[in-house]
XYZ file of C-alpha atoms in Angstrom:
644
model
C 10.988 10.372 81.936
C 14.028 9.159 80.069
C 15.805 11.260 77.507
C 15.655 10.215 73.893
C 18.727 8.334 72.739
C 19.497 8.257 69.048
C 22.038 5.777 67.683
C 24.979 7.065 65.673
C 25.454 6.465 61.998
C 28.188 4.396 60.386
C 30.566 7.235 59.545
C 31.046 10.397 61.582
C 33.510 12.333 59.507
C 34.527 15.958 59.396
C 34.464 16.676 55.715
C 36.880 18.913 53.860
C 34.459 21.498 52.306
C 33.768 23.215 55.637
C 37.366 24.491 55.668
C 37.389 25.896 52.144
C 36.995 29.405 53.550
C 40.528 29.048 54.919
C 41.891 29.391 51.401
C 39.988 31.803 49.185
C 40.945 30.143 45.922
C 39.401 27.657 43.487
C 37.694 24.702 45.125
C 40.129 22.035 43.904
C 43.201 24.048 44.833
C 41.829 24.959 48.268
C 40.966 21.344 48.996
C 44.505 20.344 48.138
C 45.935 22.957 50.508
C 43.710 21.748 53.346
C 44.727 18.157 52.757
C 48.353 19.233 52.884
C 47.701 20.820 56.283
C 46.167 17.605 57.591
C 49.010 15.555 56.110
C 51.668 17.774 57.679
C 49.985 17.499 61.094
C 49.876 13.717 60.714
C 53.568 13.552 59.810
C 54.551 15.767 62.737
C 52.582 13.613 65.185
C 54.030 10.452 63.652
C 57.572 11.759 64.123
C 56.733 12.227 67.811
C 55.488 8.682 68.170
C 51.741 9.131 67.607
C 50.009 7.661 64.541
C 46.600 9.319 64.105
C 43.852 8.958 61.528
C 42.876 11.808 59.230
C 39.351 11.946 60.666
C 40.674 12.753 64.133
C 43.114 15.326 62.762
C 40.429 17.032 60.662
C 38.121 17.201 63.693
C 40.905 18.735 65.771
C 41.647 21.312 63.043
C 38.023 22.362 63.128
C 38.051 22.527 66.918
C 41.118 24.780 66.909
C 39.658 27.072 64.263
C 36.303 27.381 66.023
C 37.848 28.068 69.432
C 37.487 31.854 69.901
C 40.546 31.970 72.162
C 42.759 31.132 69.182
C 41.617 34.290 67.315
C 41.253 32.833 63.831
C 39.334 35.281 61.660
C 36.960 33.527 59.278
C 36.465 36.686 57.233
C 39.931 36.650 55.730
C 42.250 34.151 54.139
C 44.752 32.533 56.452
C 48.332 33.599 55.896
C 51.357 31.325 56.101
C 51.863 32.419 59.696
C 48.240 31.532 60.473
C 48.620 28.125 58.869
C 51.796 27.458 60.838
C 50.064 28.559 64.026
C 47.128 26.285 63.210
C 49.435 23.310 62.699
C 51.305 23.939 65.953
C 48.109 24.283 67.994
C 46.671 21.091 66.503
C 49.877 19.159 67.157
C 49.999 20.393 70.755
C 46.412 19.298 71.398
C 46.866 15.963 69.678
C 50.041 15.202 71.636
C 48.525 16.097 75.024
C 47.823 12.598 76.302
C 46.523 13.897 79.654
C 43.679 15.894 78.088
C 40.207 14.447 78.717
C 38.981 16.446 75.715
C 41.344 14.630 73.364
C 40.295 11.263 74.782
C 36.627 12.149 74.378
C 37.151 13.119 70.746
C 39.132 9.922 70.176
C 36.282 8.011 71.771
C 33.778 9.625 69.410
C 35.904 8.860 66.343
C 36.572 5.286 67.488
C 32.895 4.633 68.138
C 31.909 5.954 64.744
C 34.532 3.943 62.883
C 33.711 0.666 64.645
C 30.040 0.779 65.641
C 27.488 -0.307 63.066
C 23.744 -0.338 63.320
C 22.046 -3.699 63.482
C 20.574 -3.687 59.993
C 23.684 -2.343 58.301
C 25.914 -4.862 60.071
C 23.830 -7.834 58.912
C 23.753 -6.477 55.354
C 27.534 -6.045 55.373
C 27.997 -9.612 56.592
C 25.882 -10.885 53.714
C 27.924 -8.885 51.208
C 31.178 -10.162 52.717
C 29.976 -13.759 52.457
C 28.893 -13.287 48.846
C 32.194 -11.665 47.880
C 34.119 -14.490 49.573
C 32.212 -17.080 47.529
C 32.183 -15.060 44.304
C 35.064 -16.873 42.634
C 33.738 -20.331 43.563
C 30.248 -19.396 42.399
C 31.647 -18.158 39.083
C 33.539 -21.419 38.568
C 30.316 -23.364 39.070
C 28.064 -21.204 36.896
C 30.625 -20.812 34.096
C 31.614 -24.480 34.006
C 31.259 -26.331 30.695
C 32.006 -29.800 32.031
C 31.447 -32.646 29.590
C 33.542 -35.595 30.661
C 32.796 -37.746 33.693
C 35.789 -36.427 35.600
C 34.789 -32.810 34.903
C 31.245 -33.454 36.134
C 32.574 -35.120 39.274
C 34.849 -32.140 39.913
C 31.931 -29.736 39.380
C 29.781 -31.661 41.856
C 32.581 -31.431 44.419
C 32.688 -27.656 43.948
C 28.944 -27.470 44.589
C 29.436 -29.413 47.838
C 32.223 -27.020 48.884
C 30.018 -24.040 48.019
C 27.174 -25.375 50.171
C 29.491 -25.928 53.158
C 31.112 -22.498 52.966
C 27.902 -20.586 52.450
C 26.014 -22.391 55.200
C 28.997 -22.049 57.571
C 28.129 -25.428 59.066
C 31.555 -26.956 59.545
C 34.802 -26.765 57.606
C 35.168 -27.613 53.939
C 38.440 -29.396 54.789
C 36.833 -31.742 57.320
C 36.269 -35.112 55.664
C 33.280 -35.966 57.879
C 31.584 -32.670 57.077
C 32.209 -33.168 53.354
C 30.787 -36.696 53.445
C 27.696 -35.663 55.371
C 27.057 -32.680 53.094
C 27.572 -34.796 49.988
C 25.081 -37.395 51.221
C 22.508 -34.700 52.014
C 23.041 -33.053 48.626
C 22.703 -36.339 46.741
C 19.330 -36.942 48.363
C 18.135 -33.629 46.949
C 20.279 -33.066 43.879
C 21.980 -36.242 42.616
C 24.923 -35.953 40.263
C 22.797 -37.196 37.387
C 20.833 -33.900 37.475
C 23.898 -31.936 36.425
C 22.724 -32.488 32.860
C 19.658 -30.319 33.574
C 21.689 -27.850 35.652
C 24.295 -27.053 32.983
C 22.002 -25.483 30.310
C 20.406 -23.057 32.797
C 21.097 -19.339 32.717
C 23.677 -17.985 35.143
C 21.048 -16.237 37.254
C 18.989 -19.427 37.475
C 22.074 -21.390 38.477
C 22.844 -18.965 41.295
C 19.241 -19.159 42.488
C 19.335 -22.952 42.478
C 22.630 -22.942 44.421
C 21.044 -20.747 47.097
C 18.028 -23.025 47.360
C 20.218 -26.122 47.546
C 22.283 -24.520 50.316
C 19.187 -23.863 52.420
C 17.730 -27.320 51.899
C 20.989 -29.169 52.582
C 21.663 -27.002 55.638
C 18.180 -27.762 56.950
C 18.742 -31.483 56.445
C 22.027 -31.392 58.364
C 20.482 -29.361 61.196
C 17.596 -31.804 61.420
C 20.040 -34.716 61.510
C 21.969 -32.964 64.284
C 18.816 -32.521 66.324
C 17.941 -36.179 65.711
C 21.516 -37.169 66.686
C 22.094 -38.778 63.314
C 24.785 -36.395 62.104
C 25.651 -32.730 62.256
C 29.349 -33.123 63.019
C 31.231 -29.840 63.077
C 28.081 -27.768 63.698
C 28.405 -25.488 66.717
C 25.648 -25.506 69.310
C 24.710 -21.877 68.763
C 21.617 -21.763 71.016
C 23.625 -22.937 74.026
C 26.493 -20.558 73.264
C 24.165 -17.588 72.865
C 22.292 -18.438 76.062
C 25.580 -18.009 77.905
C 27.094 -15.160 75.894
C 24.170 -12.746 75.724
C 23.530 -12.453 79.489
C 27.272 -12.225 80.162
C 27.700 -9.436 77.595
C 24.691 -7.537 78.931
C 25.953 -7.843 82.513
C 29.450 -6.653 81.553
C 28.102 -3.601 79.693
C 25.740 -2.802 82.559
C 28.689 -2.881 84.977
C 30.663 -0.526 82.754
C 27.642 1.724 82.416
C 27.174 1.826 86.185
C 30.825 2.798 86.606
C 30.577 5.630 84.077
C 27.361 6.887 85.661
C 28.948 6.833 89.114
C 31.908 8.860 87.828
C 29.576 11.349 86.148
C 27.520 11.801 89.335
C 30.654 12.271 91.443
C 32.176 14.845 89.088
C 28.833 16.647 88.896
C 28.603 16.911 92.694
C 32.203 18.107 92.907
C 31.683 20.756 90.211
C 28.491 21.965 91.904
C 30.494 22.466 95.091
C 33.185 24.384 93.204
C 30.601 26.571 91.445
C 29.010 27.478 94.779
C 32.381 28.416 96.269
C 35.162 30.589 94.963
C 37.150 28.495 92.494
C 40.410 30.130 93.568
C 39.939 29.056 97.194
C 38.897 25.506 96.401
C 41.263 22.830 97.654
C 40.975 20.751 94.501
C 44.218 19.402 93.030
C 42.760 19.587 89.527
C 41.687 22.686 87.634
C 37.878 23.001 87.288
C 38.163 23.000 83.490
C 39.787 19.560 83.612
C 36.993 18.373 85.888
C 34.423 19.548 83.338
C 36.280 17.787 80.550
C 36.343 14.628 82.668
C 32.595 14.983 83.211
C 32.063 15.243 79.446
C 34.255 12.182 78.999
C 32.202 10.132 81.464
C 28.890 11.322 80.004
C 29.996 10.464 76.467
C 31.113 7.000 77.557
C 27.760 6.554 79.264
C 25.867 7.583 76.118
C 27.792 5.167 73.912
C 27.305 2.304 76.342
C 23.567 3.000 76.322
C 23.567 2.585 72.531
C 25.427 -0.702 72.794
C 23.296 -1.983 75.677
C 20.117 -1.219 73.729
C 21.467 -3.286 70.824
C 22.404 -6.139 73.161
C 18.912 -6.136 74.678
C 17.376 -6.144 71.207
C 19.690 -8.995 70.229
C 18.631 -10.961 73.323
C 14.973 -10.587 72.353
C 15.741 -11.655 68.802
C 17.688 -14.704 69.986
C 14.775 -15.743 72.201
C 12.335 -15.392 69.309
C 14.531 -17.318 66.871
C 15.115 -20.145 69.341
C 11.378 -20.450 69.944
C 10.695 -20.564 66.197
C 13.521 -23.075 65.791
C 12.006 -25.464 68.318
C 8.573 -25.106 66.739
C 9.949 -25.793 63.274
C 11.850 -28.874 64.430
C 8.712 -30.212 66.077
C 6.692 -29.722 62.885
C 9.425 -31.365 60.849
C 9.534 -34.393 63.152
C 5.769 -34.751 62.943
C 5.946 -34.562 59.159
C 8.546 -37.286 58.661
C 7.617 -39.468 61.651
C 6.883 -43.102 60.754
C 6.843 -42.295 57.035
C 9.057 -43.984 54.517
C 8.523 -41.348 51.823
C 7.506 -37.727 52.233
C 6.627 -35.375 49.343
C 9.264 -32.749 48.782
C 6.594 -30.048 48.707
C 5.876 -30.789 52.373
C 9.351 -31.235 53.783
C 11.534 -28.815 51.784
C 9.868 -25.630 53.153
C 10.638 -26.863 56.678
C 14.303 -27.427 55.818
C 14.567 -23.995 54.208
C 12.966 -22.265 57.194
C 15.227 -24.219 59.555
C 18.357 -23.030 57.728
C 17.136 -19.423 57.667
C 16.526 -19.430 61.411
C 19.982 -20.861 62.041
C 21.499 -18.159 59.854
C 19.684 -15.623 62.021
C 21.385 -17.051 65.108
C 24.763 -16.803 63.384
C 24.068 -13.157 62.561
C 23.178 -12.433 66.183
C 26.403 -14.112 67.285
C 28.490 -11.926 64.985
C 26.578 -8.809 66.011
C 27.106 -9.566 69.681
C 30.821 -10.043 69.079
C 31.034 -6.651 67.355
C 29.172 -4.922 70.184
C 31.323 -6.425 72.917
C 34.498 -5.510 71.018
C 33.361 -1.904 70.638
C 32.429 -1.704 74.323
C 35.829 -3.080 75.294
C 37.604 -0.630 73.007
C 35.841 2.341 74.588
C 37.489 1.667 77.936
C 40.832 2.928 76.654
C 39.361 6.409 76.172
C 37.692 6.717 79.594
C 40.234 9.131 81.042
C 37.778 10.409 83.673
C 38.633 7.488 85.948
C 42.367 8.266 85.847
C 42.135 12.032 86.389
C 41.455 11.558 90.087
C 41.934 8.363 92.042
C 39.042 6.893 93.993
C 40.668 7.978 97.262
C 41.033 11.551 96.071
C 37.422 11.636 94.934
C 36.172 10.304 98.246
C 38.236 12.923 100.092
C 36.942 15.766 97.924
C 33.352 14.532 98.178
C 33.512 14.172 101.938
C 30.311 15.618 103.400
C 28.647 16.006 99.977
C 25.605 14.135 98.789
C 26.220 12.474 95.433
C 22.846 12.471 93.731
C 21.924 10.302 90.800
C 19.970 11.556 87.796
C 16.882 9.808 89.141
C 17.340 11.472 92.527
C 17.462 14.900 90.901
C 14.217 14.246 89.075
C 12.460 12.942 92.170
C 13.636 15.848 94.356
C 12.214 18.444 91.992
C 9.012 16.592 91.207
C 6.951 18.334 93.898
C 4.150 20.631 92.822
C 5.995 23.802 93.911
C 8.718 23.129 91.350
C 6.396 22.624 88.394
C 6.045 25.296 85.764
C 2.958 27.467 86.149
C 1.771 27.728 82.571
C -0.297 30.844 83.258
C 2.840 32.735 84.287
C 4.433 32.007 80.895
C 1.399 32.097 78.645
C 3.418 33.347 75.671
C 5.329 30.040 75.531
C 4.189 26.523 74.833
C 4.849 23.949 77.551
C 4.519 20.183 77.530
C 3.609 18.187 80.638
C 3.435 14.420 81.237
C -0.301 14.402 81.862
C -1.245 16.565 78.869
C 1.157 15.391 76.139
C 0.821 12.138 74.276
C 4.008 10.053 74.071
C 5.697 12.401 76.492
C 8.507 9.909 77.146
C 9.529 10.004 73.484
C 9.743 13.779 73.058
C 13.145 14.537 71.422
C 14.862 16.752 73.991
C 17.549 19.225 72.980
C 21.053 18.869 74.392
C 20.387 15.171 75.069
C 18.182 16.111 78.012
C 20.744 18.339 79.771
C 19.922 21.818 81.049
C 21.173 24.465 78.616
C 20.709 27.254 81.148
C 23.047 25.618 83.673
C 25.588 24.908 80.936
C 25.804 28.622 80.137
C 25.401 30.162 83.574
C 27.805 27.807 85.337
C 30.416 27.882 82.591
C 30.068 24.384 81.176
C 28.476 22.408 84.003
C 26.321 19.573 82.706
C 23.212 19.000 84.804
C 20.457 16.639 83.677
C 17.135 18.317 83.086
C 13.918 17.281 84.766
C 11.094 16.957 82.215
C 8.529 16.470 84.997
C 8.576 20.189 85.835
C 7.711 21.018 82.226
C 9.298 20.956 78.764
C 9.582 24.176 76.770
C 8.703 24.058 73.097
C 10.589 26.827 71.312
C 10.841 26.967 67.513
C 9.813 23.319 67.175
C 12.513 22.213 69.624
C 12.081 20.909 73.141
C 14.165 22.082 76.108
C 14.276 20.721 79.632
C 15.678 22.374 82.749
C 17.154 21.401 86.083
C 14.839 23.661 88.103
C 11.913 26.037 87.808
C 13.975 29.242 88.022
C 16.280 28.032 85.240
C 13.270 27.405 83.020
C 11.871 30.904 83.572
C 15.169 32.668 82.963
C 15.954 30.580 79.859
C 12.491 31.290 78.441
C 12.919 35.054 78.822
C 16.005 34.998 76.539
C 15.770 31.685 74.744
C 17.584 32.688 71.540
C 20.477 34.214 73.472
C 20.940 31.084 75.562
C 20.806 28.883 72.456
C 23.575 30.957 70.878
C 25.553 30.845 74.126
C 25.408 27.041 74.123
C 26.891 27.046 70.625
C 29.724 29.284 71.827
C 30.356 26.862 74.696
C 30.679 24.046 72.181
C 33.330 26.026 70.313
C 35.444 26.053 73.477
C 34.846 22.350 74.164
C 34.393 20.644 70.776
C 33.429 17.309 72.321
C 30.077 18.904 73.192
C 29.157 19.000 69.487
C 28.655 15.246 69.480
C 27.677 14.849 73.116
C 24.838 17.395 72.943
C 24.094 16.770 69.241
C 24.632 20.333 68.090
C 24.952 19.314 64.463
C 22.518 21.827 63.023
C 24.665 24.646 64.381
C 27.812 22.943 63.025
C 26.769 21.705 59.619
C 30.342 20.718 58.776
C 30.146 17.777 61.177
C 28.003 14.903 60.002
C 25.375 14.201 62.696
C 25.323 10.689 64.075
C 21.594 10.936 64.648
C 20.942 10.035 61.020
C 20.290 6.344 60.450
C 18.933 4.118 57.742
C 15.204 4.217 57.348
C 13.573 2.298 60.189
C 16.816 1.762 62.117
C 16.409 4.046 65.135
C 16.605 2.392 68.531
C 14.077 4.872 69.902
C 11.590 6.370 67.482
C 11.227 10.104 67.852
C 7.503 10.755 68.036
C 5.955 14.193 67.815
C 3.679 15.200 70.647
C 1.300 17.092 68.333
C 0.705 16.352 64.691
C -1.938 16.676 62.001
C -3.692 13.406 61.270
C -6.045 12.281 58.546
C -7.911 9.091 57.793
C -9.038 7.600 54.551
C -11.227 4.578 54.006
C -9.573 1.895 51.971
C -11.324 0.780 48.835
C -10.380 -2.847 49.333
C -9.571 -3.585 53.007
C -9.265 -7.281 52.186
C -7.145 -8.529 49.321
C -9.595 -11.322 48.594
C -12.325 -8.831 47.669
C -10.353 -7.089 44.957
C -11.993 -7.469 41.543
C -9.119 -7.527 39.098
C -11.379 -6.822 36.117
C -12.875 -3.692 37.662
C -12.218 -0.503 35.704
C -13.371 2.949 36.760
C -12.336 4.830 33.640
C -15.154 5.111 31.098
C -12.792 5.615 28.200
C -10.836 2.531 29.165
C -14.078 0.574 29.067
C -14.809 1.966 25.600
C -11.335 1.007 24.437
C -11.864 -2.534 25.635
C -15.289 -2.650 23.942
C -13.796 -1.582 20.623
C -11.146 -4.259 20.923
C -13.812 -6.861 21.546
C -15.934 -5.742 18.591
C -15.329 -7.519 15.292
C -15.114 -4.558 12.951
C -14.706 -6.769 9.943
C -18.342 -7.801 10.256
C -19.602 -4.335 11.200
C -20.405 -1.217 9.270
C -19.235 2.087 10.634
C -21.678 4.929 10.099
C -21.554 8.537 11.140
C -24.087 11.298 11.018
C -23.719 14.999 11.524
C -26.410 17.468 12.455
C -26.572 21.230 12.484
C -25.986 21.268 16.243
C -22.826 19.211 16.020
C -21.470 20.903 12.918
C -17.936 22.225 13.417
C -17.914 21.136 17.039
C -15.909 18.003 16.744
C -14.041 15.999 14.201
C -15.904 13.074 12.809
C -14.233 10.282 11.056
C -15.159 6.967 9.598
C -13.099 3.921 9.034
C -13.455 1.512 6.195
C -11.578 -1.513 5.082
C -10.010 -0.973 1.665
C -10.573 -3.747 -0.889
C -7.796 -6.241 -1.089
C -5.814 -6.851 -4.223
C -7.321 -10.033 -5.633
C -6.279 -12.184 -8.518
C -7.227 -15.535 -10.056
C -5.317 -17.978 -12.115
C -6.675 -20.849 -14.232
C -4.812 -23.745 -15.752
C -5.959 -26.332 -18.312
C -4.035 -29.458 -18.814
C -4.041 -30.784 -22.423
C -2.285 -33.526 -24.333
C -2.094 -34.993 -27.854
C -1.363 -38.555 -29.013
C 0.030 -39.232 -32.518
C -1.274 -42.492 -34.029
C 1.235 -45.293 -34.130
C 2.297 -46.006 -37.661
C 1.319 -49.464 -38.894
C 2.457 -50.704 -42.367
C 1.627 -54.154 -43.866
C 3.697 -55.662 -46.607
C 1.975 -58.397 -48.680
C 3.572 -61.028 -50.928
C 6.564 -61.668 -48.773
C 5.940 -65.383 -48.666
C 6.467 -66.632 -52.167
C 4.313 -64.103 -53.909
C 5.387 -62.553 -57.151
C 4.213 -59.063 -56.363
C 4.982 -57.251 -53.189
C 2.485 -54.628 -52.065
C 2.752 -52.086 -49.235
C -0.474 -51.375 -47.340
C -0.633 -48.416 -44.857
C -2.826 -49.467 -41.924
C -2.174 -46.300 -39.751
C -5.372 -44.889 -38.283
C -6.380 -41.381 -39.111
C -5.665 -38.637 -36.616
C -9.250 -37.444 -36.427
C -10.658 -40.804 -35.483
């Protein structure tokens, strides 16, 4: 059975509030005093030639305060003398370059500041890319080009945006610019800028993203067809060489750390069996234990990185397989065809670009993991504490057993826990517990009894002899006798392990004792769904419910279970203008509910009439007689009467 490994989170930081008890004063003032302490320690170390980060200094301050040998009383406020003593002790520990403890703590801080989980790393890379292209994107979306030269300049910016976002070549390479421009013109000619300009900013950004995917897919297809693709790196070939090399390098480092841990464990077992004062060891046993912690911590971190590399290798294999399949489909689609509908070919180009972006993400992730693994070597002080010749001389005649050897040696039936002898406790066994390999073991699978009884010796537990479940936590032991004695005083041993961690603060992270030290952020907390190994519970309550619609196609969208909702819909459908609402009340229903009726009030109505009329005055007509030589002139009125 392998112990459960939980990846660390992005930031392991010792936060300021845990030290507020040092200064019994208002929160803001106390926080300022604590920061002054950290700043003074940093300045003192800097004057001595060591530049240290505040996270490391804060962790060391906590370690000094928690160490019972320093006699800091948490029940009273620290005096000026106590503060000065605290600063001096922290500076002495931070300046001790030969201390394996300091190197282990530095290793933990370095790993936390540089290691990033897979999902978070890819999200950060996307945000970095978007921020890098933010100004160019704003110039494109905010452009109000009208003249021909302005439109040509805007089109050139779109080409540059596509190149930089796709990361397929350099925007300063003339061949890359020409190829990208030709691919973009086949999809989005310059004449379509007239329809692009009136769009909303959000729609413009969406169209730019779609154009980037399509153009990138076209260029990748041309590269595969050997008709273009200049400046595009052959990522599949590079990854096929890089991934196995990175995995092999990390496995070699891991094997070296494991070998050191096994050697130091065998040496410490020999010292514990003998009288430490009469041991011919050139190094104090406490330094050997610190070196063992250093090697075990390096081993744990390398396991995290190796798990990510293995996951990356699987992802690269999957993406390359999908990439080949997509290219084959795309070739079949455009083969011997002069014109292909965009609805058929564009999805292939988009998928092709997305898969290539996945390969680029895996390349960046692999680079980060290898850099972190290389950086951890500087903090592996266990290999410099004793030379290989000294170790071989001290281990002469001793059997150096691996963790697997220890489990196999104690896997016989005589070493298994007899559950009837400890009936008051709950035990888990491989044959009776589901998902036994994934049980989250306390102390990272090390034996807590041995750690206490042998004054800090780390021995891997053997889950095959039985796992103790105590207060919803699971404990494993190196042997049967250790399990029985730990079970008889479980709470005392748990408290003793916490006290051991106060003496050696690197054990807080190594054994994941974060619940006992709430001031240190646990690195077992990850984003949802981002654990390398899922912690499953061996026993859990389960329930099952039948789905109403197992298949989406059988869902009736118009179905409504609520009777009152159906009535509301019926009322809406009814044409009340052509209906009469009546109500009736009986003696049984009197005063039991409110009844109401609804009527339509009469509308205000009006009418207006208009009669057109006219009158015509007769045209006056007068006749004068005798005008032609007559002696008498007579006037005759020939005007017609009005009433005619």
